[in-house]
GROMACS .gro file of C-alpha atoms in nm:
model
  412
    1MET     CA    1   2.820  -0.412   0.668
    2THR     CA    2   2.813  -0.720   0.449
    3GLY     CA    3   2.906  -1.074   0.553
    4TYR     CA    4   2.618  -1.178   0.776
    5GLY     CA    5   2.667  -1.535   0.661
    6TYR     CA    6   2.397  -1.763   0.794
    7ARG     CA    7   2.288  -1.534   1.080
    8ARG     CA    8   1.964  -1.378   0.964
    9PRO     CA    9   1.943  -1.020   1.089
   10ASP     CA   10   1.631  -0.865   1.234
   11VAL     CA   11   1.487  -0.592   1.010
   12VAL     CA   12   1.295  -0.300   1.157
   13ILE     CA   13   1.084  -0.006   1.041
   14THR     CA   14   1.240   0.321   1.153
   15GLY     CA   15   1.060   0.575   0.937
   16ILE     CA   16   0.715   0.616   0.780
   17GLY     CA   17   0.596   0.863   0.518
   18MET     CA   18   0.247   0.881   0.369
   19VAL     CA   19   0.044   1.081   0.119
   20THR     CA   20  -0.310   0.943   0.125
   21PRO     CA   21  -0.677   1.030   0.083
   22ALA     CA   22  -0.694   1.035   0.464
   23GLY     CA   23  -0.424   1.299   0.485
   24ALA     CA   24  -0.101   1.408   0.320
   25ASP     CA   25   0.125   1.310   0.609
   26THR     CA   26   0.145   1.014   0.844
   27THR     CA   27   0.003   1.181   1.152
   28THR     CA   28  -0.303   1.318   0.972
   29ALA     CA   29  -0.368   0.993   0.785
   30TRP     CA   30  -0.341   0.781   1.099
   31LYS     CA   31  -0.570   1.009   1.298
   32ALA     CA   32  -0.841   1.006   1.027
   33THR     CA   33  -0.812   0.630   0.983
   34CYS     CA   34  -0.844   0.565   1.355
   35ALA     CA   35  -1.151   0.789   1.355
   36GLY     CA   36  -1.298   0.581   1.071
   37LEU     CA   37  -1.359   0.884   0.849
   38PRO     CA   38  -1.421   0.773   0.488
   39ALA     CA   39  -1.236   0.985   0.234
   40ALA     CA   40  -1.456   0.909  -0.067
   41ALA     CA   41  -1.624   1.207  -0.228
   42ALA     CA   42  -1.752   1.333  -0.560
   43ASP     CA   43  -1.453   1.390  -0.790
   44PRO     CA   44  -1.473   1.668  -1.053
   45ARG     CA   45  -1.220   1.477  -1.266
   46LEU     CA   46  -1.480   1.204  -1.311
   47ALA     CA   47  -1.781   1.430  -1.372
   48GLY     CA   48  -2.029   1.285  -1.617
   49LEU     CA   49  -1.915   0.926  -1.573
   50ALA     CA   50  -2.130   0.648  -1.433
   51VAL     CA   51  -1.902   0.642  -1.126
   52ASP     CA   52  -1.814   1.001  -1.050
   53PHE     CA   53  -1.649   0.968  -0.710
   54SER     CA   54  -1.316   0.849  -0.570
   55CYS     CA   55  -1.083   0.875  -0.273
   56PRO     CA   56  -0.851   1.154  -0.391
   57VAL     CA   57  -0.546   1.274  -0.204
   58THR     CA   58  -0.635   1.574   0.008
   59GLY     CA   59  -0.420   1.848   0.155
   60PHE     CA   60  -0.126   1.791  -0.079
   61ASP     CA   61   0.023   2.086  -0.271
   62PRO     CA   62   0.297   1.948  -0.497
   63ASP     CA   63   0.439   2.292  -0.579
   64ALA     CA   64   0.471   2.378  -0.210
   65VAL     CA   65   0.634   2.044  -0.125
   66LEU     CA   66   0.849   1.984  -0.433
   67GLY     CA   67   0.891   2.328  -0.591
   68THR     CA   68   0.938   2.358  -0.967
   69GLU     CA   69   1.052   1.992  -0.989
   70ALA     CA   70   0.688   1.894  -0.938
   71ARG     CA   71   0.616   2.000  -1.297
   72ARG     CA   72   0.853   1.734  -1.427
   73MET     CA   73   0.675   1.458  -1.232
   74ASP     CA   74   0.355   1.264  -1.281
   75PRO     CA   75   0.147   1.270  -0.961
   76PHE     CA   76   0.246   0.911  -0.882
   77THR     CA   77   0.606   1.030  -0.861
   78GLN     CA   78   0.515   1.341  -0.664
   79TYR     CA   79   0.345   1.128  -0.400
   80ALA     CA   80   0.640   0.889  -0.379
   81VAL     CA   81   0.902   1.161  -0.341
   82ALA     CA   82   0.699   1.345  -0.076
   83ALA     CA   83   0.639   1.023   0.120
   84ALA     CA   84   1.007   0.928   0.096
   85ARG     CA   85   1.115   1.267   0.227
   86GLU     CA   86   0.882   1.232   0.525
   87ALA     CA   87   0.998   0.876   0.592
   88VAL     CA   88   1.366   0.969   0.591
   89ALA     CA   89   1.305   1.272   0.813
   90ASP     CA   90   1.117   1.043   1.049
   91ALA     CA   91   1.400   0.789   1.054
   92ALA     CA   92   1.633   1.079   1.136
   93PRO     CA   93   1.974   0.950   1.024
   94GLY     CA   94   2.267   1.150   1.155
   95ASP     CA   95   2.559   1.266   0.943
   96GLY     CA   96   2.749   0.962   0.825
   97ASP     CA   97   2.497   0.709   0.955
   98TRP     CA   98   2.403   0.593   0.604
   99ASP     CA   99   2.637   0.532   0.310
  100PRO     CA  100   2.432   0.647   0.006
  101ALA     CA  101   2.581   0.365  -0.201
  102ARG     CA  102   2.424   0.117   0.042
  103VAL     CA  103   2.074   0.269   0.049
  104GLY     CA  104   1.824   0.119  -0.195
  105VAL     CA  105   1.474   0.205  -0.310
  106ALA     CA  106   1.197  -0.046  -0.390
  107LEU     CA  107   0.858   0.094  -0.494
  108GLY     CA  108   0.551  -0.079  -0.628
  109THR     CA  109   0.294   0.062  -0.867
  110ALA     CA  110   0.015  -0.091  -1.070
  111VAL     CA  111  -0.013   0.150  -1.362
  112GLY     CA  112   0.266   0.410  -1.322
  113GLY     CA  113   0.219   0.751  -1.480
  114GLN     CA  114  -0.133   0.698  -1.610
  115ARG     CA  115  -0.238   1.061  -1.587
  116THR     CA  116   0.053   1.164  -1.805
  117TRP     CA  117  -0.026   0.904  -2.070
  118GLU     CA  118  -0.389   1.014  -2.086
  119GLU     CA  119  -0.314   1.385  -2.090
  120GLN     CA  120  -0.057   1.353  -2.367
  121GLY     CA  121  -0.285   1.122  -2.564
  122ARG     CA  122  -0.550   1.393  -2.561
  123ARG     CA  123  -0.297   1.653  -2.674
  124LEU     CA  124  -0.191   1.435  -2.966
  125GLY     CA  125  -0.548   1.380  -3.075
  126GLU     CA  126  -0.662   1.739  -3.035
  127ARG     CA  127  -0.351   1.944  -3.127
  128GLY     CA  128  -0.110   1.716  -3.312
  129GLN     CA  129   0.240   1.580  -3.256
  130ARG     CA  130   0.413   1.906  -3.166
  131ALA     CA  131   0.184   1.944  -2.864
  132VAL     CA  132   0.317   1.627  -2.702
  133ASN     CA  133   0.550   1.694  -2.410
  134PRO     CA  134   0.899   1.557  -2.485
  135LEU     CA  135   0.920   1.443  -2.121
  136THR     CA  136   0.616   1.217  -2.161
  137VAL     CA  137   0.805   0.889  -2.143
  138PRO     CA  138   1.040   0.974  -1.850
  139LYS     CA  139   0.741   1.116  -1.657
  140ALA     CA  140   0.519   0.814  -1.710
  141ILE     CA  141   0.730   0.497  -1.709
  142GLY     CA  142   0.669   0.277  -1.409
  143ASN     CA  143   1.025   0.285  -1.273
  144ILE     CA  144   1.049   0.663  -1.256
  145ALA     CA  145   0.905   0.701  -0.906
  146ALA     CA  146   1.182   0.485  -0.758
  147GLY     CA  147   1.441   0.661  -0.976
  148SER     CA  148   1.314   1.004  -0.872
  149VAL     CA  149   1.327   0.913  -0.501
  150ALA     CA  150   1.690   0.810  -0.550
  151MET     CA  151   1.769   1.134  -0.736
  152ASP     CA  152   1.587   1.352  -0.484
  153LEU     CA  153   1.764   1.201  -0.184
  154GLY     CA  154   2.101   1.129  -0.346
  155LEU     CA  155   2.082   0.753  -0.300
  156HIS     CA  156   2.308   0.528  -0.508
  157GLY     CA  157   2.195   0.178  -0.413
  158PRO     CA  158   1.957  -0.016  -0.639
  159SER     CA  159   1.630   0.161  -0.728
  160LEU     CA  160   1.373  -0.098  -0.823
  161ALA     CA  161   1.014  -0.090  -0.948
  162LEU     CA  162   0.772  -0.371  -0.872
  163SER     CA  163   0.450  -0.423  -1.065
  164THR     CA  164   0.231  -0.694  -0.915
  165ALA     CA  165  -0.094  -0.500  -0.949
  166CYS     CA  166  -0.262  -0.436  -0.613
  167ALA     CA  167  -0.001  -0.643  -0.430
  168ALA     CA  168   0.287  -0.423  -0.553
  169GLY     CA  169   0.347  -0.223  -0.235
  170THR     CA  170   0.365  -0.540  -0.029
  171THR     CA  171   0.585  -0.711  -0.286
  172ALA     CA  172   0.826  -0.417  -0.256
  173LEU     CA  173   0.846  -0.461   0.121
  174GLY     CA  174   0.926  -0.830   0.074
  175LEU     CA  175   1.202  -0.752  -0.173
  176ALA     CA  176   1.347  -0.493   0.064
  177LEU     CA  177   1.353  -0.750   0.343
  178ASP     CA  178   1.548  -0.988   0.122
  179LEU     CA  179   1.797  -0.716   0.020
  180LEU     CA  180   1.868  -0.635   0.383
  181ARG     CA  181   1.897  -0.996   0.493
  182ALA     CA  182   2.134  -1.070   0.206
  183GLY     CA  183   2.354  -0.777   0.301
  184ARG     CA  184   2.310  -0.612  -0.039
  185CYS     CA  185   2.183  -0.290   0.121
  186ASP     CA  186   2.205  -0.135   0.468
  187VAL     CA  187   1.885   0.067   0.431
  188VAL     CA  188   1.594   0.034   0.187
  189LEU     CA  189   1.315   0.283   0.129
  190ALA     CA  190   1.026   0.056   0.036
  191GLY     CA  191   0.660   0.111  -0.043
  192GLY     CA  192   0.414   0.184  -0.317
  193THR     CA  193   0.264   0.474  -0.507
  194GLU     CA  194  -0.035   0.527  -0.737
  195ALA     CA  195  -0.221   0.810  -0.909
  196ALA     CA  196  -0.471   0.622  -1.121
  197VAL     CA  197  -0.791   0.817  -1.061
  198THR     CA  198  -0.854   0.910  -1.424
  199PRO     CA  199  -1.161   0.891  -1.648
  200LEU     CA  200  -1.017   0.600  -1.844
  201VAL     CA  201  -0.909   0.389  -1.543
  202SER     CA  202  -1.233   0.454  -1.358
  203THR     CA  203  -1.440   0.364  -1.663
  204ALA     CA  204  -1.234   0.052  -1.727
  205PHE     CA  205  -1.279  -0.074  -1.369
  206ASP     CA  206  -1.648   0.011  -1.388
  207ARG     CA  207  -1.681  -0.188  -1.711
  208LEU     CA  208  -1.538  -0.481  -1.516
  209LYS     CA  209  -1.812  -0.424  -1.257
  210ALA     CA  210  -1.538  -0.386  -0.995
  211LEU     CA  211  -1.638  -0.040  -0.865
  212SER     CA  212  -1.909   0.055  -0.620
  213ARG     CA  213  -2.203   0.227  -0.792
  214ARG     CA  214  -2.315   0.402  -0.472
  215VAL     CA  215  -2.308   0.742  -0.647
  216GLU     CA  216  -2.572   0.886  -0.417
  217ASP     CA  217  -2.358   0.813  -0.112
  218PRO     CA  218  -1.985   0.820  -0.195
  219SER     CA  219  -1.866   0.832   0.166
  220GLY     CA  220  -2.057   0.510   0.236
  221ALA     CA  221  -1.939   0.330  -0.077
  222SER     CA  222  -1.621   0.156   0.044
  223ARG     CA  223  -1.758  -0.097   0.295
  224PRO     CA  224  -1.528  -0.399   0.338
  225PHE     CA  225  -1.700  -0.721   0.452
  226ASP     CA  226  -2.036  -0.542   0.487
  227GLU     CA  227  -2.357  -0.705   0.373
  228HIS     CA  228  -2.425  -0.416   0.133
  229ARG     CA  229  -2.080  -0.395  -0.027
  230ASP     CA  230  -2.094  -0.365  -0.405
  231GLY     CA  231  -1.739  -0.294  -0.522
  232PHE     CA  232  -1.435  -0.083  -0.440
  233VAL     CA  233  -1.364   0.289  -0.457
  234LEU     CA  234  -1.054   0.405  -0.642
  235GLY     CA  235  -0.800   0.582  -0.422
  236GLU     CA  236  -0.452   0.719  -0.477
  237GLY     CA  237  -0.142   0.815  -0.282
  238ALA     CA  238   0.179   0.661  -0.154
  239ALA     CA  239   0.353   0.520   0.148
  240VAL     CA  240   0.726   0.471   0.201
  241LEU     CA  241   0.881   0.284   0.493
  242VAL     CA  242   1.245   0.304   0.599
  243LEU     CA  243   1.377  -0.045   0.663
  244GLU     CA  244   1.712  -0.121   0.819
  245ARG     CA  245   1.872  -0.388   1.030
  246ALA     CA  246   1.787  -0.373   1.399
  247ASP     CA  247   2.153  -0.364   1.502
  248ASP     CA  248   2.213  -0.057   1.286
  249ALA     CA  249   1.905   0.123   1.416
  250ARG     CA  250   2.005   0.044   1.772
  251ALA     CA  251   2.360   0.169   1.714
  252ARG     CA  252   2.233   0.509   1.609
  253GLY     CA  253   1.981   0.526   1.891
  254ARG     CA  254   1.666   0.497   1.684
  255ARG     CA  255   1.367   0.315   1.836
  256PRO     CA  256   1.174   0.136   1.559
  257TYR     CA  257   0.799   0.124   1.509
  258ALA     CA  258   0.797  -0.250   1.450
  259ARG     CA  259   0.990  -0.543   1.309
  260LEU     CA  260   0.933  -0.676   0.957
  261LEU     CA  261   0.952  -1.045   1.032
  262GLY     CA  262   0.869  -1.219   0.708
  263HIS     CA  263   0.696  -1.219   0.372
  264GLY     CA  264   0.537  -1.462   0.133
  265ALA     CA  265   0.430  -1.441  -0.231
  266SER     CA  266   0.240  -1.670  -0.465
  267SER     CA  267   0.030  -1.681  -0.779
  268ASP     CA  268  -0.327  -1.804  -0.815
  269ALA     CA  269  -0.264  -1.911  -1.176
  270TYR     CA  270  -0.641  -1.906  -1.206
  271HIS     CA  271  -0.804  -1.601  -1.371
  272LEU     CA  272  -0.734  -1.249  -1.502
  273THR     CA  273  -0.942  -1.072  -1.239
  274SER     CA  274  -1.117  -1.318  -1.007
  275PRO     CA  275  -0.948  -1.473  -0.703
  276ASP     CA  276  -0.930  -1.849  -0.682
  277PRO     CA  277  -1.263  -1.926  -0.505
  278ASP     CA  278  -1.083  -2.173  -0.278
  279GLY     CA  279  -0.822  -1.913  -0.184
  280ARG     CA  280  -0.537  -2.151  -0.263
  281GLY     CA  281  -0.291  -1.888  -0.381
  282ALA     CA  282  -0.362  -1.653  -0.091
  283ARG     CA  283  -0.334  -1.942   0.153
  284LEU     CA  284   0.006  -2.032   0.011
  285ALA     CA  285   0.132  -1.674   0.046
  286LEU     CA  286   0.009  -1.665   0.406
  287ARG     CA  287   0.178  -1.993   0.490
  288LEU     CA  288   0.507  -1.886   0.332
  289ALA     CA  289   0.498  -1.554   0.517
  290LEU     CA  290   0.439  -1.719   0.854
  291GLU     CA  291   0.712  -1.973   0.787
  292ASP     CA  292   0.952  -1.697   0.683
  293ALA     CA  293   0.868  -1.508   1.003
  294ARG     CA  294   0.908  -1.831   1.204
  295VAL     CA  295   0.577  -1.779   1.384
  296GLY     CA  296   0.256  -1.976   1.412
  297ALA     CA  297  -0.085  -1.863   1.289
  298GLY     CA  298  -0.219  -1.894   1.643
  299ASP     CA  299   0.012  -1.616   1.759
  300VAL     CA  300  -0.122  -1.358   1.511
  301GLU     CA  301  -0.337  -1.097   1.688
  302LEU     CA  302  -0.427  -0.867   1.397
  303VAL     CA  303  -0.493  -0.904   1.025
  304ASN     CA  304  -0.503  -0.592   0.809
  305ALA     CA  305  -0.709  -0.753   0.534
  306HIS     CA  306  -0.690  -0.677   0.163
  307ALA     CA  307  -1.073  -0.655   0.169
  308THR     CA  308  -1.155  -0.407  -0.106
  309SER     CA  309  -1.535  -0.440  -0.055
  310THR     CA  310  -1.592  -0.646  -0.369
  311PRO     CA  311  -1.853  -0.918  -0.311
  312GLN     CA  312  -1.639  -1.212  -0.420
  313GLY     CA  313  -1.295  -1.104  -0.297
  314ASP     CA  314  -1.406  -1.022   0.057
  315ALA     CA  315  -1.592  -1.351   0.095
  316VAL     CA  316  -1.293  -1.558  -0.014
  317GLU     CA  317  -1.057  -1.369   0.217
  318ALA     CA  318  -1.292  -1.382   0.516
  319GLY     CA  319  -1.319  -1.759   0.482
  320LEU     CA  320  -0.943  -1.789   0.456
  321ILE     CA  321  -0.887  -1.574   0.764
  322GLU     CA  322  -1.127  -1.781   0.971
  323ASP     CA  323  -0.970  -2.103   0.852
  324VAL     CA  324  -0.608  -1.995   0.912
  325PHE     CA  325  -0.638  -1.770   1.216
  326GLY     CA  326  -0.971  -1.859   1.377
  327ARG     CA  327  -1.251  -1.640   1.502
  328ASP     CA  328  -1.064  -1.451   1.773
  329THR     CA  329  -0.797  -1.273   1.567
  330ALA     CA  330  -0.885  -0.907   1.515
  331VAL     CA  331  -0.946  -0.810   1.151
  332THR     CA  332  -0.960  -0.463   1.003
  333SER     CA  333  -0.968  -0.315   0.654
  334THR     CA  334  -0.848   0.042   0.633
  335LYS     CA  335  -0.980   0.064   0.275
  336GLY     CA  336  -1.311   0.173   0.425
  337VAL     CA  337  -1.133   0.506   0.480
  338THR     CA  338  -0.877   0.526   0.198
  339GLY     CA  339  -1.051   0.334  -0.078
  340HIS     CA  340  -0.838   0.103  -0.287
  341MET     CA  341  -0.504   0.264  -0.371
  342LEU     CA  342  -0.400  -0.020  -0.606
  343GLY     CA  343  -0.018  -0.049  -0.607
  344ALA     CA  344   0.011   0.179  -0.304
  345ALA     CA  345  -0.244  -0.008  -0.094
  346GLY     CA  346  -0.014  -0.271   0.053
  347ALA     CA  347   0.244  -0.019   0.166
  348VAL     CA  348  -0.016   0.208   0.325
  349GLU     CA  349  -0.172  -0.087   0.507
  350ALA     CA  350   0.165  -0.216   0.627
  351ALA     CA  351   0.236   0.133   0.763
  352PHE     CA  352  -0.097   0.137   0.946
  353THR     CA  353  -0.022  -0.210   1.080
  354ALA     CA  354   0.315  -0.094   1.213
  355LEU     CA  355   0.142   0.198   1.385
  356SER     CA  356  -0.114  -0.041   1.537
  357ILE     CA  357   0.172  -0.241   1.685
  358GLU     CA  358   0.357   0.065   1.810
  359GLN     CA  359   0.054   0.238   1.960
  360GLY     CA  360  -0.172  -0.054   2.054
  361VAL     CA  361  -0.462   0.085   1.851
  362ILE     CA  362  -0.652  -0.099   1.577
  363PRO     CA  363  -0.845   0.129   1.338
  364PRO     CA  364  -1.207   0.040   1.267
  365THR     CA  365  -1.335  -0.093   0.936
  366ALA     CA  366  -1.529   0.210   0.819
  367ASN     CA  367  -1.883   0.164   0.686
  368PHE     CA  368  -1.912  -0.188   0.825
  369GLY     CA  369  -2.259  -0.245   0.965
  370ALA     CA  370  -2.320  -0.618   0.952
  371PRO     CA  371  -2.138  -0.902   0.777
  372GLY     CA  372  -2.267  -1.034   0.450
  373ALA     CA  373  -2.429  -1.376   0.452
  374ASP     CA  374  -2.120  -1.508   0.276
  375ILE     CA  375  -1.873  -1.359   0.526
  376ALA     CA  376  -1.723  -1.604   0.771
  377GLY     CA  377  -1.738  -1.558   1.145
  378ILE     CA  378  -1.437  -1.338   1.197
  379ASP     CA  379  -1.374  -1.060   1.449
  380ILE     CA  380  -1.408  -0.746   1.236
  381VAL     CA  381  -1.308  -0.433   1.423
  382HIS     CA  382  -1.570  -0.169   1.348
  383GLY     CA  383  -1.748   0.131   1.493
  384THR     CA  384  -1.457   0.274   1.688
  385SER     CA  385  -1.087   0.202   1.721
  386ARG     CA  386  -0.996  -0.085   1.948
  387HIS     CA  387  -0.726  -0.024   2.206
  388ALA     CA  388  -0.538  -0.351   2.247
  389PRO     CA  389  -0.174  -0.456   2.255
  390VAL     CA  390  -0.062  -0.607   1.926
  391SER     CA  391   0.262  -0.803   1.921
  392LEU     CA  392   0.217  -0.990   1.592
  393ALA     CA  393   0.021  -0.888   1.283
  394VAL     CA  394  -0.026  -0.977   0.918
  395SER     CA  395  -0.103  -0.751   0.621
  396ASN     CA  396  -0.256  -0.913   0.310
  397SER     CA  397  -0.248  -0.790  -0.050
  398PHE     CA  398  -0.395  -0.960  -0.354
  399GLY     CA  399  -0.394  -0.836  -0.714
  400PHE     CA  400  -0.538  -0.889  -1.060
  401GLY     CA  401  -0.352  -1.162  -1.240
  402GLY     CA  402  -0.351  -1.370  -0.922
  403HIS     CA  403  -0.062  -1.193  -0.746
  404ASN     CA  404  -0.060  -1.256  -0.371
  405ALA     CA  405   0.175  -1.097  -0.118
  406VAL     CA  406   0.172  -1.105   0.263
  407VAL     CA  407   0.398  -0.948   0.522
  408VAL     CA  408   0.428  -1.032   0.892
  409LEU     CA  409   0.511  -0.756   1.139
  410GLY     CA  410   0.594  -0.783   1.507
  411SER     CA  411   0.658  -0.565   1.807
  412VAL     CA  412   1.009  -0.455   1.896
   0.00000   0.00000   0.00000
């Protein structure tokens, strides 16, 4: 199916798989997110720390889903493989529909197998070298989630790992779009995965003053755009989307959720952790994404914002949204429910955006009461889900190091 020449093919989303704090499958996660049910709770793994809560994955039994293979995987790989299986089952290819040599995998992650590194580090310190698991490196390296998805599903196209911090899941979707347009793959499983809720990662983010300190009220801690926001809540999980060309999906009778119309990426080139206060890098990524999608900002009806609930980041993004899209475009942040899933966040939010387009439902921004004094006049969906047709939407992701990635999705 190569040789598209200069005709740029439409790319569509035909399968979605998720393992999230809101639920360990897509249906459960979407239902909880539309209900605005925050997933944050006290986390025994963080007991005794200054921030002792997170948004952990719930309802996921790796042994039941993956069998004995689960023991050879870090949780970030377990989540990815489970989400990929669900996504492929959802896409429902028939026998012979997909050539395995033409199916690729592109997965983002911020820190890879962090739990494995920490666990084995403790073993080395407490029990010596012979206690270290010989599979430590293949369990923990950042590319192993993509490689394991390929092995699990018997896929022989490229398996690629993207690491652009909290933009990684969105970066992976952009790469997948390019692979399909270029005719290098016929199908790409794209998304992000993360399992970084550990004592070390939580403490490190807290030392940066990036986390919410609302220890007395974990479920109210992740509050994007709210006047009382004080930092993000660590979450974990994965989302994988099946992307293929619209002609191929149509030929096998599969109705897509949405189209992936374009993507844009940029760098702030400004600071290790802080966004450019003028939003220049994010603005550039937005402009490139809209140009790639060949749509105007005035046509965008929904923004799934990055909005982690940090004081500075939310203010910069809210101002940018008002400036680019105006006051009437609906804005939501699903991190109020899921927390911040780092390298998985962009993929999860793109999946929710696709479901908003398919179902005409915009989830509320959980825990939003009133906008902060520094939040621009934007239309933040809150309280309850909004039922409204959505034909064009944007999903933003921004990461430490100044990584910016944006995708544009549209109705079929």
